[in-house]
Amino acid sequence: MGLELYLDLLSQPCRALYIFARSNSIPFEFKHVELMKGQHRTEEFRKVNVLMKVPALRDGSFTLAESIAILLYLARKFKTPDHWYPSDLQKKARVDEYLSWQHVNIRGKGSKLFLTKVLLPLLTGQPLPPEKLEGVTEELNVVLKQFEEKFLQDKPFIAGSEISLADLVALVELMQPVGAGYDLFEERPKLAEWRRRVEEAVGKQLFQEAHEGILNIKTLTADKIAPELLEHFKHQLLKQASQN
């Protein structure tokens, strides 16, 4: 049995893994786990990842969860070019620093805007109050400013002159709000130039292919979501909305 990656490209971490594996010619079998159909909650998938989340990896009898752990596993196993996860101590520390920071910042705020702008109106059948969207957008803008000033600065990439795992993880997360209709690159020339460099480094065609689904997410309708997930999403989103 070869390497299997369990993915849904609507998921940001799944896109990072897919792009990384493809751009490095890592052989793998794409196991499509459709989140909106609830396929990650099946007993069959639990055998791969008891946490019932994608992405997940199976390599023979070895299974692994958590996207960062999987990216590092692939980088080490397939000895990908050094720039992805540098051997230089300080460059590696820069990658680690970003990967440690991003979870509750870029990922957290970008996902929140996506869920609020796309899923909440879909699930409730109510238009989104402008003040609600404004507040969530401002939260994202704060961390985008931090990203530019702290992590990107005046460098081509986060760790220096070459792309690393940090850049790839960052950009797939920032594409989630873009899919929701918020073009956060439009008035940020430094960020837009960095995006262009990251896309060119991995291959523009591959990047576009990986993002086709999320950039068309506005065609999603409630009948395409598994009923049990609809209730789960509605409960979580309404709880989140009440806390803001």
Tab-separated table of C-alpha atoms in Angstrom:
chain	number	residue	atom	x	y	z
A	1	MET	CA	0.000	0.000	0.000
A	2	GLY	CA	1.436	3.369	-1.012
A	3	LEU	CA	1.037	6.783	0.534
A	4	GLU	CA	-2.581	7.939	0.877
A	5	LEU	CA	-3.690	11.493	1.605
A	6	TYR	CA	-7.280	12.009	2.785
A	7	LEU	CA	-8.284	15.469	1.628
A	8	ASP	CA	-11.059	17.868	0.758
A	9	LEU	CA	-9.731	20.895	-1.118
A	10	LEU	CA	-12.382	23.134	0.464
A	11	SER	CA	-10.131	22.852	3.522
A	12	GLN	CA	-7.146	25.190	3.728
A	13	PRO	CA	-4.714	22.681	5.336
A	14	CYS	CA	-5.734	20.070	2.759
A	15	ARG	CA	-4.877	22.488	-0.047
A	16	ALA	CA	-1.460	23.144	1.501
A	17	LEU	CA	-0.734	19.419	1.590
A	18	TYR	CA	-2.023	18.831	-1.933
A	19	ILE	CA	0.048	21.682	-3.395
A	20	PHE	CA	3.158	20.687	-1.447
A	21	ALA	CA	2.963	17.041	-2.511
A	22	ARG	CA	2.207	17.824	-6.149
A	23	SER	CA	4.825	20.566	-6.515
A	24	ASN	CA	7.460	18.207	-5.096
A	25	SER	CA	6.373	15.226	-7.229
A	26	ILE	CA	5.568	13.167	-4.132
A	27	PRO	CA	3.568	10.095	-5.222
A	28	PHE	CA	0.291	9.700	-3.342
A	29	GLU	CA	-3.227	8.410	-3.751
A	30	PHE	CA	-5.828	11.169	-3.368
A	31	LYS	CA	-8.596	9.933	-1.073
A	32	HIS	CA	-11.423	12.458	-1.382
A	33	VAL	CA	-13.291	12.933	1.898
A	34	GLU	CA	-16.245	15.234	1.199
A	35	LEU	CA	-16.726	17.396	4.260
A	36	MET	CA	-20.110	18.757	3.216
A	37	LYS	CA	-21.443	15.206	2.927
A	38	GLY	CA	-20.140	14.351	6.383
A	39	GLN	CA	-17.746	11.686	5.087
A	40	HIS	CA	-15.201	12.637	7.769
A	41	ARG	CA	-17.681	11.451	10.424
A	42	THR	CA	-18.048	7.894	9.111
A	43	GLU	CA	-16.772	4.778	10.876
A	44	GLU	CA	-14.624	4.011	7.830
A	45	PHE	CA	-12.760	7.314	8.135
A	46	ARG	CA	-12.438	6.949	11.919
A	47	LYS	CA	-10.104	4.006	11.214
A	48	VAL	CA	-7.741	6.478	9.549
A	49	ASN	CA	-8.216	9.398	11.924
A	50	VAL	CA	-10.175	8.938	15.133
A	51	LEU	CA	-10.331	12.747	15.431
A	52	MET	CA	-12.594	12.717	12.337
A	53	LYS	CA	-10.799	15.611	10.660
A	54	VAL	CA	-9.005	16.113	7.384
A	55	PRO	CA	-6.285	16.096	6.307
A	56	ALA	CA	-5.046	12.675	7.298
A	57	LEU	CA	-2.231	10.479	6.028
A	58	ARG	CA	-1.847	6.730	5.758
A	59	ASP	CA	1.555	5.343	4.835
A	60	GLY	CA	1.325	1.563	4.978
A	61	SER	CA	0.217	0.771	8.532
A	62	PHE	CA	1.222	4.246	9.773
A	63	THR	CA	-1.444	6.935	10.114
A	64	LEU	CA	-0.965	10.605	10.951
A	65	ALA	CA	-3.266	13.550	11.669
A	66	GLU	CA	-2.652	17.332	11.836
A	67	SER	CA	-1.567	19.167	8.711
A	68	ILE	CA	1.693	20.638	10.048
A	69	ALA	CA	2.843	17.233	11.279
A	70	ILE	CA	1.972	15.723	7.883
A	71	LEU	CA	3.807	18.459	5.963
A	72	LEU	CA	6.939	17.901	8.070
A	73	TYR	CA	6.650	14.120	7.674
A	74	LEU	CA	6.506	14.450	3.880
A	75	ALA	CA	9.366	16.974	3.787
A	76	ARG	CA	11.584	14.631	5.781
A	77	LYS	CA	10.575	11.346	4.191
A	78	PHE	CA	10.923	12.585	0.622
A	79	LYS	CA	13.893	14.869	1.342
A	80	THR	CA	12.287	17.840	-0.362
A	81	PRO	CA	14.474	20.872	-1.199
A	82	ASP	CA	15.933	22.501	1.896
A	83	HIS	CA	14.125	25.816	1.464
A	84	TRP	CA	10.785	24.233	2.405
A	85	TYR	CA	11.938	23.524	5.961
A	86	PRO	CA	15.478	24.935	6.175
A	87	SER	CA	18.368	23.176	7.869
A	88	ASP	CA	19.708	26.610	8.855
A	89	LEU	CA	18.771	27.002	12.519
A	90	GLN	CA	17.478	30.561	12.356
A	91	LYS	CA	15.575	30.172	9.075
A	92	LYS	CA	13.924	27.043	10.482
A	93	ALA	CA	13.045	29.009	13.617
A	94	ARG	CA	11.328	31.646	11.435
A	95	VAL	CA	9.209	28.919	9.824
A	96	ASP	CA	8.411	27.407	13.226
A	97	GLU	CA	7.553	30.839	14.602
A	98	TYR	CA	4.989	31.501	11.889
A	99	LEU	CA	3.494	27.995	12.042
A	100	SER	CA	3.105	28.391	15.823
A	101	TRP	CA	1.457	31.826	15.517
A	102	GLN	CA	-0.890	31.274	12.614
A	103	HIS	CA	-3.444	28.877	14.145
A	104	VAL	CA	-5.473	31.359	16.175
A	105	ASN	CA	-4.487	34.391	14.109
A	106	ILE	CA	-4.492	34.084	10.307
A	107	ARG	CA	-6.327	30.755	10.381
A	108	GLY	CA	-8.665	31.707	13.176
A	109	LYS	CA	-9.714	35.114	11.871
A	110	GLY	CA	-9.777	34.108	8.187
A	111	SER	CA	-11.951	31.082	8.920
A	112	LYS	CA	-14.258	33.171	11.083
A	113	LEU	CA	-14.871	35.643	8.246
A	114	PHE	CA	-15.483	32.798	5.796
A	115	LEU	CA	-17.972	31.043	8.078
A	116	THR	CA	-19.733	34.281	8.977
A	117	LYS	CA	-20.017	35.557	5.419
A	118	VAL	CA	-20.757	32.301	3.587
A	119	LEU	CA	-22.254	29.725	5.948
A	120	LEU	CA	-24.182	31.776	8.493
A	121	PRO	CA	-26.610	33.407	5.994
A	122	LEU	CA	-26.957	30.059	4.215
A	123	LEU	CA	-27.905	28.221	7.390
A	124	THR	CA	-30.167	30.836	8.958
A	125	GLY	CA	-31.792	32.149	5.769
A	126	GLN	CA	-31.176	35.652	7.101
A	127	PRO	CA	-28.977	38.369	5.568
A	128	LEU	CA	-25.861	39.148	7.552
A	129	PRO	CA	-26.071	42.340	9.654
A	130	PRO	CA	-23.499	44.826	8.245
A	131	GLU	CA	-22.081	45.574	11.704
A	132	LYS	CA	-21.435	41.858	12.262
A	133	LEU	CA	-19.461	41.543	9.029
A	134	GLU	CA	-17.601	44.781	9.778
A	135	GLY	CA	-16.462	43.493	13.164
A	136	VAL	CA	-15.230	40.145	11.816
A	137	THR	CA	-13.456	41.863	8.899
A	138	GLU	CA	-11.684	44.255	11.265
A	139	GLU	CA	-10.432	41.312	13.363
A	140	LEU	CA	-8.883	39.832	10.219
A	141	ASN	CA	-7.397	43.187	9.203
A	142	VAL	CA	-5.588	43.415	12.554
A	143	VAL	CA	-3.802	40.085	12.059
A	144	LEU	CA	-3.061	40.877	8.404
A	145	LYS	CA	-1.219	44.006	9.561
A	146	GLN	CA	0.684	41.897	12.090
A	147	PHE	CA	1.535	39.382	9.367
A	148	GLU	CA	2.996	42.081	7.124
A	149	GLU	CA	4.909	43.889	9.854
A	150	LYS	CA	6.167	40.935	11.882
A	151	PHE	CA	6.514	38.003	9.486
A	152	LEU	CA	6.831	39.346	5.957
A	153	GLN	CA	8.549	42.694	6.587
A	154	ASP	CA	10.545	43.597	3.439
A	155	LYS	CA	11.562	40.036	2.579
A	156	PRO	CA	10.408	38.133	-0.515
A	157	PHE	CA	9.240	35.253	1.722
A	158	ILE	CA	8.725	34.657	5.426
A	159	ALA	CA	12.058	32.861	6.000
A	160	GLY	CA	14.059	34.986	3.575
A	161	SER	CA	14.729	34.739	-0.133
A	162	GLU	CA	12.989	31.398	-0.855
A	163	ILE	CA	9.554	29.907	-0.282
A	164	SER	CA	9.023	27.750	2.805
A	165	LEU	CA	6.192	25.776	4.361
A	166	ALA	CA	5.265	28.948	6.247
A	167	ASP	CA	4.448	30.829	3.039
A	168	LEU	CA	2.360	27.998	1.621
A	169	VAL	CA	0.390	27.530	4.844
A	170	ALA	CA	-0.162	31.292	5.062
A	171	LEU	CA	-1.414	31.789	1.524
A	172	VAL	CA	-3.930	28.922	1.445
A	173	GLU	CA	-5.452	30.369	4.623
A	174	LEU	CA	-5.718	33.857	3.114
A	175	MET	CA	-7.527	32.445	0.093
A	176	GLN	CA	-10.443	31.383	2.326
A	177	PRO	CA	-11.706	34.977	2.838
A	178	VAL	CA	-11.069	35.601	-0.868
A	179	GLY	CA	-13.427	32.703	-1.635
A	180	ALA	CA	-15.998	34.401	0.598
A	181	GLY	CA	-15.757	37.551	-1.537
A	182	TYR	CA	-13.298	39.614	0.532
A	183	ASP	CA	-10.281	40.440	-1.649
A	184	LEU	CA	-7.802	41.221	1.090
A	185	PHE	CA	-4.974	41.632	-1.451
A	186	GLU	CA	-6.634	44.483	-3.328
A	187	GLU	CA	-5.360	47.340	-1.184
A	188	ARG	CA	-2.228	45.622	0.135
A	189	PRO	CA	0.451	45.774	-2.595
A	190	LYS	CA	3.137	44.108	-0.459
A	191	LEU	CA	0.816	41.193	0.273
A	192	ALA	CA	-0.252	40.963	-3.371
A	193	GLU	CA	3.372	40.787	-4.541
A	194	TRP	CA	4.144	38.102	-1.972
A	195	ARG	CA	1.119	36.133	-3.186
A	196	ARG	CA	2.390	36.347	-6.762
A	197	ARG	CA	5.826	35.036	-5.709
A	198	VAL	CA	4.317	32.114	-3.751
A	199	GLU	CA	2.053	31.146	-6.667
A	200	GLU	CA	4.974	31.254	-9.107
A	201	ALA	CA	7.135	29.163	-6.759
A	202	VAL	CA	4.595	26.317	-6.587
A	203	GLY	CA	3.196	26.768	-10.121
A	204	LYS	CA	0.245	29.012	-10.925
A	205	GLN	CA	-1.737	26.268	-12.665
A	206	LEU	CA	-1.416	23.929	-9.675
A	207	PHE	CA	-2.367	26.733	-7.290
A	208	GLN	CA	-5.461	27.621	-9.317
A	209	GLU	CA	-6.473	23.970	-9.610
A	210	ALA	CA	-6.287	23.515	-5.837
A	211	HIS	CA	-8.410	26.636	-5.246
A	212	GLU	CA	-11.089	26.091	-7.881
A	213	GLY	CA	-13.608	24.724	-5.373
A	214	ILE	CA	-13.190	27.396	-2.710
A	215	LEU	CA	-13.313	30.225	-5.254
A	216	ASN	CA	-16.699	28.893	-6.413
A	217	ILE	CA	-18.034	28.289	-2.900
A	218	LYS	CA	-20.782	30.892	-3.308
A	219	THR	CA	-22.675	28.362	-5.441
A	220	LEU	CA	-23.054	26.184	-2.325
A	221	THR	CA	-26.655	25.603	-1.277
A	222	ALA	CA	-28.005	24.142	1.956
A	223	ASP	CA	-29.272	20.990	0.197
A	224	LYS	CA	-25.655	20.047	-0.604
A	225	ILE	CA	-24.791	19.829	3.093
A	226	ALA	CA	-25.528	16.677	5.108
A	227	PRO	CA	-28.520	17.331	7.454
A	228	GLU	CA	-26.590	16.460	10.626
A	229	LEU	CA	-23.845	18.868	9.602
A	230	LEU	CA	-26.365	21.623	8.956
A	231	GLU	CA	-27.502	21.424	12.568
A	232	HIS	CA	-23.939	21.234	13.844
A	233	PHE	CA	-22.863	24.278	11.808
A	234	LYS	CA	-25.947	26.246	12.781
A	235	HIS	CA	-25.411	25.584	16.486
A	236	GLN	CA	-21.714	26.489	16.339
A	237	LEU	CA	-22.166	29.625	14.247
A	238	LEU	CA	-25.080	30.977	16.247
A	239	LYS	CA	-23.133	30.354	19.458
A	240	GLN	CA	-20.165	32.209	17.985
A	241	ALA	CA	-22.396	35.067	16.812
A	242	SER	CA	-23.882	35.479	20.283
A	243	GLN	CA	-20.425	35.857	21.773
A	244	ASN	CA	-19.561	38.850	19.592
